[in-house]
Amino acid sequence: MDVDADVDAVADELYGLVPARFTEVRDERAAEARKAGRAAAARAIAGLRRPTRAAFVSNLLVRRRPKEVAALLELGEALRQAHRSLDGTQLKDLSHQRHVVVAALARAARQLAEEEGQAVSEGVAREVEQTLHAVLADPDAAERWSSGCLSTALTPPVGFTGLPTSAPARPRPAVTDAGRPTKPKPSREAGQRRARLEQARRTAEETRLEATAREAELRRAEQEQRDHDRMLAEAGSRVAELERQLREARTGQSEARRAAAGATDRVRDAARAAKAAHRRADAAADRLAELPGVEE
């Protein structure tokens, strides 16, 4: 394995880990490369930067949602093409689609991270959205993002909004040698059909992304319900056990009270009997003393 392939394989592994494990595993892989005599690879691996929280969330989205990633890359290419051609109508439609898709993917990324136990603050969520906007605007950013190995969030280029800054110039009709404008070849009906088809495709894609986000929310809610149901069942079991112990303790308390009352009665009876015995003994002693002595 050459150096680049070696480093790429390790990077792919590392940037799939939660940030807390990144440094430890990176150092282990660098040490393994040095031990194997791959000094250049070891230096490159050791230089890999731990991802920020926003970069980790962005990488997680790329790795877990490949279909949505492909759709976003296609949308970015369409947006950039519309900018180049100054197609105002298409830019307006694509810009609306861009906002819907970015919002849906940002929600999906946040849910994926939280399922991994990684909290996502509002600031991190905004960085993830900015990364997605950068992907739509810049092909280099798109390539870096789609690798799933970002170390920091991306920033869209200044001025990219997905809309033309001014209305594109209306193209002048072609002129024949006779000086008469030529008739456009595509029919109006065909153009309308293409527009309806494109709109239907965008609507279907937006709906699919929205459904994906809702499914993720449903899975999260179902998991929360299962967790709460389990906690409720465990709490019910503990309550039942404590109630059983309480009943046993109360039964033991009642038995102890009865035993204590019986012991008290026995002590009282024994004290009376002892007192009576003492009186009889004293009386017997008095009678004995009154008897005449026996002479020998």
PDB file of C-alpha atoms in Angstrom:
ATOM      1  CA  MET A   1       0.000   0.000   0.000  1.00  0.00           C
ATOM      2  CA  ASP A   2       1.438   3.405  -0.999  1.00  0.00           C
ATOM      3  CA  VAL A   3       1.647   6.294   1.425  1.00  0.00           C
ATOM      4  CA  ASP A   4      -1.412   8.181   0.151  1.00  0.00           C
ATOM      5  CA  ALA A   5      -3.594   5.082   0.177  1.00  0.00           C
ATOM      6  CA  ASP A   6      -2.349   4.193   3.657  1.00  0.00           C
ATOM      7  CA  VAL A   7      -3.139   7.667   5.009  1.00  0.00           C
ATOM      8  CA  ASP A   8      -6.495   7.806   3.219  1.00  0.00           C
ATOM      9  CA  ALA A   9      -7.561   4.505   4.774  1.00  0.00           C
ATOM     10  CA  VAL A  10      -6.623   5.694   8.265  1.00  0.00           C
ATOM     11  CA  ALA A  11      -8.308   9.073   7.699  1.00  0.00           C
ATOM     12  CA  ASP A  12     -11.494   7.329   6.589  1.00  0.00           C
ATOM     13  CA  GLU A  13     -11.442   5.326   9.827  1.00  0.00           C
ATOM     14  CA  LEU A  14     -10.610   8.281  12.086  1.00  0.00           C
ATOM     15  CA  TYR A  15     -13.166  10.734  10.735  1.00  0.00           C
ATOM     16  CA  GLY A  16     -15.880   8.137  11.251  1.00  0.00           C
ATOM     17  CA  LEU A  17     -15.170   8.112  15.003  1.00  0.00           C
ATOM     18  CA  VAL A  18     -16.705  10.387  17.620  1.00  0.00           C
ATOM     19  CA  PRO A  19     -14.305  13.287  18.337  1.00  0.00           C
ATOM     20  CA  ALA A  20     -13.504  12.010  21.845  1.00  0.00           C
ATOM     21  CA  ARG A  21     -11.817   8.905  20.388  1.00  0.00           C
ATOM     22  CA  PHE A  22     -10.057  10.603  17.486  1.00  0.00           C
ATOM     23  CA  THR A  23      -6.741  11.563  19.106  1.00  0.00           C
ATOM     24  CA  GLU A  24      -6.189   8.238  20.861  1.00  0.00           C
ATOM     25  CA  VAL A  25      -6.816   6.140  17.748  1.00  0.00           C
ATOM     26  CA  ARG A  26      -4.825   8.539  15.526  1.00  0.00           C
ATOM     27  CA  ASP A  27      -1.779   8.220  17.774  1.00  0.00           C
ATOM     28  CA  GLU A  28      -2.146   4.423  17.783  1.00  0.00           C
ATOM     29  CA  ARG A  29      -2.247   4.306  13.961  1.00  0.00           C
ATOM     30  CA  ALA A  30       0.739   6.651  13.681  1.00  0.00           C
ATOM     31  CA  ALA A  31       2.708   4.459  16.083  1.00  0.00           C
ATOM     32  CA  GLU A  32       1.785   1.345  14.086  1.00  0.00           C
ATOM     33  CA  ALA A  33       2.984   3.011  10.869  1.00  0.00           C
ATOM     34  CA  ARG A  34       6.297   4.014  12.477  1.00  0.00           C
ATOM     35  CA  LYS A  35       6.793   0.505  13.837  1.00  0.00           C
ATOM     36  CA  ALA A  36       6.157  -0.904  10.344  1.00  0.00           C
ATOM     37  CA  GLY A  37       8.824   1.398   8.891  1.00  0.00           C
ATOM     38  CA  ARG A  38       6.348   3.711   7.090  1.00  0.00           C
ATOM     39  CA  ALA A  39       7.788   6.971   8.389  1.00  0.00           C
ATOM     40  CA  ALA A  40       6.144   9.244   5.818  1.00  0.00           C
ATOM     41  CA  ALA A  41       2.723   7.725   6.459  1.00  0.00           C
ATOM     42  CA  ALA A  42       3.280   7.995  10.219  1.00  0.00           C
ATOM     43  CA  ARG A  43       4.026  11.730   9.926  1.00  0.00           C
ATOM     44  CA  ALA A  44       0.978  12.298   7.726  1.00  0.00           C
ATOM     45  CA  ILE A  45      -1.298  10.356  10.067  1.00  0.00           C
ATOM     46  CA  ALA A  46       0.032  12.212  13.116  1.00  0.00           C
ATOM     47  CA  GLY A  47      -0.784  15.487  11.334  1.00  0.00           C
ATOM     48  CA  LEU A  48      -4.468  14.661  10.887  1.00  0.00           C
ATOM     49  CA  ARG A  49      -6.554  17.179  12.838  1.00  0.00           C
ATOM     50  CA  ARG A  50      -9.299  16.198  15.218  1.00  0.00           C
ATOM     51  CA  PRO A  51     -12.658  17.284  13.723  1.00  0.00           C
ATOM     52  CA  THR A  52     -14.681  20.054  15.283  1.00  0.00           C
ATOM     53  CA  ARG A  53     -18.183  19.120  16.438  1.00  0.00           C
ATOM     54  CA  ALA A  54     -19.701  20.674  13.284  1.00  0.00           C
ATOM     55  CA  ALA A  55     -17.239  18.802  11.054  1.00  0.00           C
ATOM     56  CA  PHE A  56     -18.049  15.522  12.821  1.00  0.00           C
ATOM     57  CA  VAL A  57     -21.787  16.077  12.317  1.00  0.00           C
ATOM     58  CA  SER A  58     -21.211  16.914   8.626  1.00  0.00           C
ATOM     59  CA  ASN A  59     -19.061  13.795   8.148  1.00  0.00           C
ATOM     60  CA  LEU A  60     -21.704  11.674   9.843  1.00  0.00           C
ATOM     61  CA  LEU A  61     -24.352  12.922   7.424  1.00  0.00           C
ATOM     62  CA  VAL A  62     -22.154  12.040   4.426  1.00  0.00           C
ATOM     63  CA  ARG A  63     -21.486   8.543   5.755  1.00  0.00           C
ATOM     64  CA  ARG A  64     -25.060   7.728   6.816  1.00  0.00           C
ATOM     65  CA  ARG A  65     -27.135   9.403   4.060  1.00  0.00           C
ATOM     66  CA  PRO A  66     -25.440   8.662   0.682  1.00  0.00           C
ATOM     67  CA  LYS A  67     -28.625   9.201  -1.393  1.00  0.00           C
ATOM     68  CA  GLU A  68     -29.249  12.617   0.126  1.00  0.00           C
ATOM     69  CA  VAL A  69     -25.571  13.473  -0.380  1.00  0.00           C
ATOM     70  CA  ALA A  70     -25.824  12.629  -4.084  1.00  0.00           C
ATOM     71  CA  ALA A  71     -28.988  14.731  -4.404  1.00  0.00           C
ATOM     72  CA  LEU A  72     -27.303  17.742  -2.762  1.00  0.00           C
ATOM     73  CA  LEU A  73     -24.287  17.465  -5.070  1.00  0.00           C
ATOM     74  CA  GLU A  74     -26.613  17.389  -8.089  1.00  0.00           C
ATOM     75  CA  LEU A  75     -28.477  20.423  -6.780  1.00  0.00           C
ATOM     76  CA  GLY A  76     -25.189  22.292  -6.313  1.00  0.00           C
ATOM     77  CA  GLU A  77     -24.156  21.579  -9.896  1.00  0.00           C
ATOM     78  CA  ALA A  78     -27.551  22.775 -11.144  1.00  0.00           C
ATOM     79  CA  LEU A  79     -27.265  25.974  -9.085  1.00  0.00           C
ATOM     80  CA  ARG A  80     -23.789  26.744 -10.359  1.00  0.00           C
ATOM     81  CA  GLN A  81     -24.879  26.078 -13.939  1.00  0.00           C
ATOM     82  CA  ALA A  82     -27.848  28.409 -13.518  1.00  0.00           C
ATOM     83  CA  HIS A  83     -25.489  31.111 -12.232  1.00  0.00           C
ATOM     84  CA  ARG A  84     -23.232  30.665 -15.230  1.00  0.00           C
ATOM     85  CA  SER A  85     -26.130  30.861 -17.673  1.00  0.00           C
ATOM     86  CA  LEU A  86     -27.899  33.660 -15.764  1.00  0.00           C
ATOM     87  CA  ASP A  87     -31.170  31.734 -15.909  1.00  0.00           C
ATOM     88  CA  GLY A  88     -33.237  33.851 -13.501  1.00  0.00           C
ATOM     89  CA  THR A  89     -36.300  31.587 -13.432  1.00  0.00           C
ATOM     90  CA  GLN A  90     -34.276  28.477 -12.781  1.00  0.00           C
ATOM     91  CA  LEU A  91     -32.203  30.259 -10.141  1.00  0.00           C
ATOM     92  CA  LYS A  92     -35.338  31.307  -8.282  1.00  0.00           C
ATOM     93  CA  ASP A  93     -36.744  27.771  -8.317  1.00  0.00           C
ATOM     94  CA  LEU A  94     -33.439  26.177  -7.360  1.00  0.00           C
ATOM     95  CA  SER A  95     -32.882  28.714  -4.577  1.00  0.00           C
ATOM     96  CA  HIS A  96     -36.186  27.717  -2.975  1.00  0.00           C
ATOM     97  CA  GLN A  97     -35.222  24.067  -3.307  1.00  0.00           C
ATOM     98  CA  ARG A  98     -31.826  24.853  -1.790  1.00  0.00           C
ATOM     99  CA  HIS A  99     -33.383  26.261   1.403  1.00  0.00           C
ATOM    100  CA  VAL A 100     -35.730  23.283   1.775  1.00  0.00           C
ATOM    101  CA  VAL A 101     -33.005  20.691   1.179  1.00  0.00           C
ATOM    102  CA  VAL A 102     -30.426  22.371   3.432  1.00  0.00           C
ATOM    103  CA  ALA A 103     -32.929  22.658   6.288  1.00  0.00           C
ATOM    104  CA  ALA A 104     -33.974  18.999   5.933  1.00  0.00           C
ATOM    105  CA  LEU A 105     -30.369  17.746   5.773  1.00  0.00           C
ATOM    106  CA  ALA A 106     -29.318  19.888   8.737  1.00  0.00           C
ATOM    107  CA  ARG A 107     -32.142  18.375  10.802  1.00  0.00           C
ATOM    108  CA  ALA A 108     -31.189  14.869   9.694  1.00  0.00           C
ATOM    109  CA  ALA A 109     -27.522  15.509  10.585  1.00  0.00           C
ATOM    110  CA  ARG A 110     -28.471  16.788  14.039  1.00  0.00           C
ATOM    111  CA  GLN A 111     -30.624  13.735  14.713  1.00  0.00           C
ATOM    112  CA  LEU A 112     -27.873  11.365  13.570  1.00  0.00           C
ATOM    113  CA  ALA A 113     -25.382  13.031  15.912  1.00  0.00           C
ATOM    114  CA  GLU A 114     -27.769  12.918  18.861  1.00  0.00           C
ATOM    115  CA  GLU A 115     -28.410   9.224  18.172  1.00  0.00           C
ATOM    116  CA  GLU A 116     -24.633   8.796  18.577  1.00  0.00           C
ATOM    117  CA  GLY A 117     -24.806  10.571  21.940  1.00  0.00           C
ATOM    118  CA  GLN A 118     -23.263  13.786  20.581  1.00  0.00           C
ATOM    119  CA  ALA A 119     -25.183  16.919  21.570  1.00  0.00           C
ATOM    120  CA  VAL A 120     -25.571  19.576  18.860  1.00  0.00           C
ATOM    121  CA  SER A 121     -25.856  23.189  19.975  1.00  0.00           C
ATOM    122  CA  GLU A 122     -27.528  25.906  17.927  1.00  0.00           C
ATOM    123  CA  GLY A 123     -24.094  27.258  17.002  1.00  0.00           C
ATOM    124  CA  VAL A 124     -22.944  23.868  15.714  1.00  0.00           C
ATOM    125  CA  ALA A 125     -26.226  23.467  13.792  1.00  0.00           C
ATOM    126  CA  ARG A 126     -25.595  26.804  12.065  1.00  0.00           C
ATOM    127  CA  GLU A 127     -22.064  25.707  11.113  1.00  0.00           C
ATOM    128  CA  VAL A 128     -23.480  22.525   9.588  1.00  0.00           C
ATOM    129  CA  GLU A 129     -25.939  24.595   7.532  1.00  0.00           C
ATOM    130  CA  GLN A 130     -23.136  26.894   6.380  1.00  0.00           C
ATOM    131  CA  THR A 131     -21.147  23.834   5.330  1.00  0.00           C
ATOM    132  CA  LEU A 132     -24.085  22.631   3.212  1.00  0.00           C
ATOM    133  CA  HIS A 133     -24.398  26.063   1.595  1.00  0.00           C
ATOM    134  CA  ALA A 134     -20.667  25.976   0.816  1.00  0.00           C
ATOM    135  CA  VAL A 135     -21.106  22.569  -0.816  1.00  0.00           C
ATOM    136  CA  LEU A 136     -23.805  24.017  -3.093  1.00  0.00           C
ATOM    137  CA  ALA A 137     -21.679  27.026  -4.049  1.00  0.00           C
ATOM    138  CA  ASP A 138     -18.167  25.627  -4.448  1.00  0.00           C
ATOM    139  CA  PRO A 139     -17.221  22.411  -6.288  1.00  0.00           C
ATOM    140  CA  ASP A 140     -13.996  22.151  -4.269  1.00  0.00           C
ATOM    141  CA  ALA A 141     -15.999  22.360  -1.037  1.00  0.00           C
ATOM    142  CA  ALA A 142     -18.384  19.745  -2.431  1.00  0.00           C
ATOM    143  CA  GLU A 143     -15.489  17.384  -3.099  1.00  0.00           C
ATOM    144  CA  ARG A 144     -14.009  17.861   0.376  1.00  0.00           C
ATOM    145  CA  TRP A 145     -17.409  17.396   2.080  1.00  0.00           C
ATOM    146  CA  SER A 146     -18.340  14.294   0.092  1.00  0.00           C
ATOM    147  CA  SER A 147     -15.152  12.561   1.295  1.00  0.00           C
ATOM    148  CA  GLY A 148     -16.611  12.441   4.815  1.00  0.00           C
ATOM    149  CA  CYS A 149     -13.258  13.532   6.263  1.00  0.00           C
ATOM    150  CA  LEU A 150     -13.720  17.204   7.169  1.00  0.00           C
ATOM    151  CA  SER A 151     -11.760  18.514  10.144  1.00  0.00           C
ATOM    152  CA  THR A 152     -13.489  21.917  10.235  1.00  0.00           C
ATOM    153  CA  ALA A 153     -16.778  23.335   9.004  1.00  0.00           C
ATOM    154  CA  LEU A 154     -16.864  24.969   5.555  1.00  0.00           C
ATOM    155  CA  THR A 155     -17.850  28.548   4.749  1.00  0.00           C
ATOM    156  CA  PRO A 156     -19.766  29.499   1.591  1.00  0.00           C
ATOM    157  CA  PRO A 157     -18.142  32.111  -0.664  1.00  0.00           C
ATOM    158  CA  VAL A 158     -19.137  35.710  -0.010  1.00  0.00           C
ATOM    159  CA  GLY A 159     -22.104  36.806  -2.071  1.00  0.00           C
ATOM    160  CA  PHE A 160     -23.490  33.359  -2.903  1.00  0.00           C
ATOM    161  CA  THR A 161     -27.244  33.459  -2.366  1.00  0.00           C
ATOM    162  CA  GLY A 162     -28.614  31.157  -5.029  1.00  0.00           C
ATOM    163  CA  LEU A 163     -30.331  34.108  -6.735  1.00  0.00           C
ATOM    164  CA  PRO A 164     -29.100  36.383  -9.551  1.00  0.00           C
ATOM    165  CA  THR A 165     -27.924  39.803  -8.411  1.00  0.00           C
ATOM    166  CA  SER A 166     -29.810  41.373 -11.304  1.00  0.00           C
ATOM    167  CA  ALA A 167     -32.205  40.248 -14.002  1.00  0.00           C
ATOM    168  CA  PRO A 168     -30.309  38.483 -16.768  1.00  0.00           C
ATOM    169  CA  ALA A 169     -30.153  40.257 -20.087  1.00  0.00           C
ATOM    170  CA  ARG A 170     -32.825  39.136 -22.520  1.00  0.00           C
ATOM    171  CA  PRO A 171     -31.131  37.306 -25.384  1.00  0.00           C
ATOM    172  CA  ARG A 172     -31.471  38.963 -28.780  1.00  0.00           C
ATOM    173  CA  PRO A 173     -33.075  36.835 -31.488  1.00  0.00           C
ATOM    174  CA  ALA A 174     -30.847  35.347 -34.130  1.00  0.00           C
ATOM    175  CA  VAL A 175     -30.938  37.158 -37.460  1.00  0.00           C
ATOM    176  CA  THR A 176     -30.855  35.528 -40.905  1.00  0.00           C
ATOM    177  CA  ASP A 177     -28.891  36.827 -43.862  1.00  0.00           C
ATOM    178  CA  ALA A 178     -32.069  38.572 -45.036  1.00  0.00           C
ATOM    179  CA  GLY A 179     -32.226  40.505 -41.776  1.00  0.00           C
ATOM    180  CA  ARG A 180     -35.333  38.745 -40.444  1.00  0.00           C
ATOM    181  CA  PRO A 181     -35.292  37.138 -36.993  1.00  0.00           C
ATOM    182  CA  THR A 182     -35.398  33.350 -37.047  1.00  0.00           C
ATOM    183  CA  LYS A 183     -38.193  31.532 -35.275  1.00  0.00           C
ATOM    184  CA  PRO A 184     -37.199  29.642 -32.108  1.00  0.00           C
ATOM    185  CA  LYS A 185     -37.085  25.947 -32.786  1.00  0.00           C
ATOM    186  CA  PRO A 186     -38.315  24.553 -29.444  1.00  0.00           C
ATOM    187  CA  SER A 187     -42.087  24.767 -29.153  1.00  0.00           C
ATOM    188  CA  ARG A 188     -43.739  26.537 -26.254  1.00  0.00           C
ATOM    189  CA  GLU A 189     -45.650  23.407 -25.339  1.00  0.00           C
ATOM    190  CA  ALA A 190     -42.442  21.360 -25.148  1.00  0.00           C
ATOM    191  CA  GLY A 191     -40.881  23.991 -22.899  1.00  0.00           C
ATOM    192  CA  GLN A 192     -43.895  23.929 -20.627  1.00  0.00           C
ATOM    193  CA  ARG A 193     -43.737  20.149 -20.423  1.00  0.00           C
ATOM    194  CA  ARG A 194     -40.065  20.306 -19.462  1.00  0.00           C
ATOM    195  CA  ALA A 195     -40.810  22.935 -16.842  1.00  0.00           C
ATOM    196  CA  ARG A 196     -43.629  20.844 -15.366  1.00  0.00           C
ATOM    197  CA  LEU A 197     -41.396  17.775 -15.372  1.00  0.00           C
ATOM    198  CA  GLU A 198     -38.580  19.660 -13.653  1.00  0.00           C
ATOM    199  CA  GLN A 199     -40.973  21.083 -11.070  1.00  0.00           C
ATOM    200  CA  ALA A 200     -42.405  17.640 -10.408  1.00  0.00           C
ATOM    201  CA  ARG A 201     -38.887  16.249  -9.987  1.00  0.00           C
ATOM    202  CA  ARG A 202     -37.950  18.985  -7.524  1.00  0.00           C
ATOM    203  CA  THR A 203     -41.163  18.507  -5.587  1.00  0.00           C
ATOM    204  CA  ALA A 204     -40.585  14.752  -5.402  1.00  0.00           C
ATOM    205  CA  GLU A 205     -37.023  15.260  -4.194  1.00  0.00           C
ATOM    206  CA  GLU A 206     -38.085  17.798  -1.574  1.00  0.00           C
ATOM    207  CA  THR A 207     -40.834  15.476  -0.419  1.00  0.00           C
ATOM    208  CA  ARG A 208     -38.444  12.550  -0.196  1.00  0.00           C
ATOM    209  CA  LEU A 209     -35.944  14.531   1.860  1.00  0.00           C
ATOM    210  CA  GLU A 210     -38.704  15.797   4.121  1.00  0.00           C
ATOM    211  CA  ALA A 211     -39.996  12.243   4.548  1.00  0.00           C
ATOM    212  CA  THR A 212     -36.487  11.088   5.449  1.00  0.00           C
ATOM    213  CA  ALA A 213     -36.243  13.772   8.104  1.00  0.00           C
ATOM    214  CA  ARG A 214     -39.671  12.885   9.484  1.00  0.00           C
ATOM    215  CA  GLU A 215     -38.760   9.191   9.581  1.00  0.00           C
ATOM    216  CA  ALA A 216     -35.665  10.045  11.596  1.00  0.00           C
ATOM    217  CA  GLU A 217     -37.805  12.089  13.987  1.00  0.00           C
ATOM    218  CA  LEU A 218     -40.246   9.169  14.258  1.00  0.00           C
ATOM    219  CA  ARG A 219     -37.426   6.724  15.043  1.00  0.00           C
ATOM    220  CA  ARG A 220     -36.114   9.059  17.705  1.00  0.00           C
ATOM    221  CA  ALA A 221     -39.566   9.511  19.253  1.00  0.00           C
ATOM    222  CA  GLU A 222     -40.178   5.754  19.219  1.00  0.00           C
ATOM    223  CA  GLN A 223     -36.836   5.148  20.908  1.00  0.00           C
ATOM    224  CA  GLU A 224     -37.651   7.748  23.556  1.00  0.00           C
ATOM    225  CA  GLN A 225     -41.023   6.073  24.115  1.00  0.00           C
ATOM    226  CA  ARG A 226     -39.361   2.672  24.498  1.00  0.00           C
ATOM    227  CA  ASP A 227     -36.871   4.149  26.955  1.00  0.00           C
ATOM    228  CA  HIS A 228     -39.625   5.777  29.007  1.00  0.00           C
ATOM    229  CA  ASP A 229     -41.738   2.605  28.925  1.00  0.00           C
ATOM    230  CA  ARG A 230     -38.759   0.626  30.209  1.00  0.00           C
ATOM    231  CA  MET A 231     -38.110   3.176  32.951  1.00  0.00           C
ATOM    232  CA  LEU A 232     -41.799   3.110  33.897  1.00  0.00           C
ATOM    233  CA  ALA A 233     -41.778  -0.690  34.089  1.00  0.00           C
ATOM    234  CA  GLU A 234     -38.609  -0.667  36.198  1.00  0.00           C
ATOM    235  CA  ALA A 235     -40.102   1.968  38.514  1.00  0.00           C
ATOM    236  CA  GLY A 236     -43.286  -0.144  38.806  1.00  0.00           C
ATOM    237  CA  SER A 237     -41.217  -3.191  39.734  1.00  0.00           C
ATOM    238  CA  ARG A 238     -39.336  -1.211  42.372  1.00  0.00           C
ATOM    239  CA  VAL A 239     -42.601   0.150  43.793  1.00  0.00           C
ATOM    240  CA  ALA A 240     -44.078  -3.365  43.931  1.00  0.00           C
ATOM    241  CA  GLU A 241     -40.964  -4.682  45.679  1.00  0.00           C
ATOM    242  CA  LEU A 242     -40.983  -1.840  48.197  1.00  0.00           C
ATOM    243  CA  GLU A 243     -44.689  -2.366  48.850  1.00  0.00           C
ATOM    244  CA  ARG A 244     -44.018  -6.083  49.465  1.00  0.00           C
ATOM    245  CA  GLN A 245     -41.188  -5.246  51.839  1.00  0.00           C
ATOM    246  CA  LEU A 246     -43.446  -2.722  53.583  1.00  0.00           C
ATOM    247  CA  ARG A 247     -46.175  -5.335  54.025  1.00  0.00           C
ATOM    248  CA  GLU A 248     -43.656  -7.795  55.424  1.00  0.00           C
ATOM    249  CA  ALA A 249     -42.273  -5.134  57.754  1.00  0.00           C
ATOM    250  CA  ARG A 250     -45.751  -4.249  58.976  1.00  0.00           C
ATOM    251  CA  THR A 251     -46.553  -7.937  59.534  1.00  0.00           C
ATOM    252  CA  GLY A 252     -43.304  -8.324  61.439  1.00  0.00           C
ATOM    253  CA  GLN A 253     -44.110  -5.213  63.446  1.00  0.00           C
ATOM    254  CA  SER A 254     -47.531  -6.577  64.375  1.00  0.00           C
ATOM    255  CA  GLU A 255     -46.064  -9.918  65.370  1.00  0.00           C
ATOM    256  CA  ALA A 256     -43.388  -8.178  67.419  1.00  0.00           C
ATOM    257  CA  ARG A 257     -46.012  -6.092  69.182  1.00  0.00           C
ATOM    258  CA  ARG A 258     -48.024  -9.197  70.023  1.00  0.00           C
ATOM    259  CA  ALA A 259     -44.910 -10.979  71.229  1.00  0.00           C
ATOM    260  CA  ALA A 260     -43.899  -7.951  73.288  1.00  0.00           C
ATOM    261  CA  ALA A 261     -47.391  -7.755  74.810  1.00  0.00           C
ATOM    262  CA  GLY A 262     -47.241 -11.469  75.661  1.00  0.00           C
ATOM    263  CA  ALA A 263     -43.827 -11.055  77.207  1.00  0.00           C
ATOM    264  CA  THR A 264     -45.106  -8.125  79.249  1.00  0.00           C
ATOM    265  CA  ASP A 265     -47.986 -10.244  80.552  1.00  0.00           C
ATOM    266  CA  ARG A 266     -45.621 -13.072  81.412  1.00  0.00           C
ATOM    267  CA  VAL A 267     -43.264 -10.708  83.220  1.00  0.00           C
ATOM    268  CA  ARG A 268     -46.181  -9.289  85.214  1.00  0.00           C
ATOM    269  CA  ASP A 269     -47.486 -12.786  86.078  1.00  0.00           C
ATOM    270  CA  ALA A 270     -44.000 -13.951  87.025  1.00  0.00           C
ATOM    271  CA  ALA A 271     -43.504 -10.883  89.232  1.00  0.00           C
ATOM    272  CA  ARG A 272     -46.787 -11.568  90.999  1.00  0.00           C
ATOM    273  CA  ALA A 273     -45.927 -15.232  91.460  1.00  0.00           C
ATOM    274  CA  ALA A 274     -42.490 -14.336  92.800  1.00  0.00           C
ATOM    275  CA  LYS A 275     -43.998 -11.826  95.219  1.00  0.00           C
ATOM    276  CA  ALA A 276     -46.529 -14.393  96.424  1.00  0.00           C
ATOM    277  CA  ALA A 277     -43.786 -16.973  96.800  1.00  0.00           C
ATOM    278  CA  HIS A 278     -41.744 -14.541  98.868  1.00  0.00           C
ATOM    279  CA  ARG A 279     -44.745 -13.904 101.130  1.00  0.00           C
ATOM    280  CA  ARG A 280     -45.274 -17.633 101.606  1.00  0.00           C
ATOM    281  CA  ALA A 281     -41.612 -18.136 102.341  1.00  0.00           C
ATOM    282  CA  ASP A 282     -41.655 -15.346 104.922  1.00  0.00           C
ATOM    283  CA  ALA A 283     -44.771 -16.820 106.554  1.00  0.00           C
ATOM    284  CA  ALA A 284     -43.197 -20.256 106.692  1.00  0.00           C
ATOM    285  CA  ALA A 285     -40.087 -18.808 108.261  1.00  0.00           C
ATOM    286  CA  ASP A 286     -42.170 -17.005 110.895  1.00  0.00           C
ATOM    287  CA  ARG A 287     -44.020 -20.205 111.776  1.00  0.00           C
ATOM    288  CA  LEU A 288     -40.796 -22.110 112.010  1.00  0.00           C
ATOM    289  CA  ALA A 289     -39.417 -19.551 114.405  1.00  0.00           C
ATOM    290  CA  GLU A 290     -42.436 -19.836 116.682  1.00  0.00           C
ATOM    291  CA  LEU A 291     -42.085 -23.606 117.081  1.00  0.00           C
ATOM    292  CA  PRO A 292     -40.327 -24.800 120.366  1.00  0.00           C
ATOM    293  CA  GLY A 293     -36.886 -26.169 119.938  1.00  0.00           C
ATOM    294  CA  VAL A 294     -36.246 -29.934 120.320  1.00  0.00           C
ATOM    295  CA  GLU A 295     -33.951 -30.854 123.242  1.00  0.00           C
ATOM    296  CA  GLU A 296     -31.376 -33.612 122.816  1.00  0.00           C
TER     297      GLU A 296
END
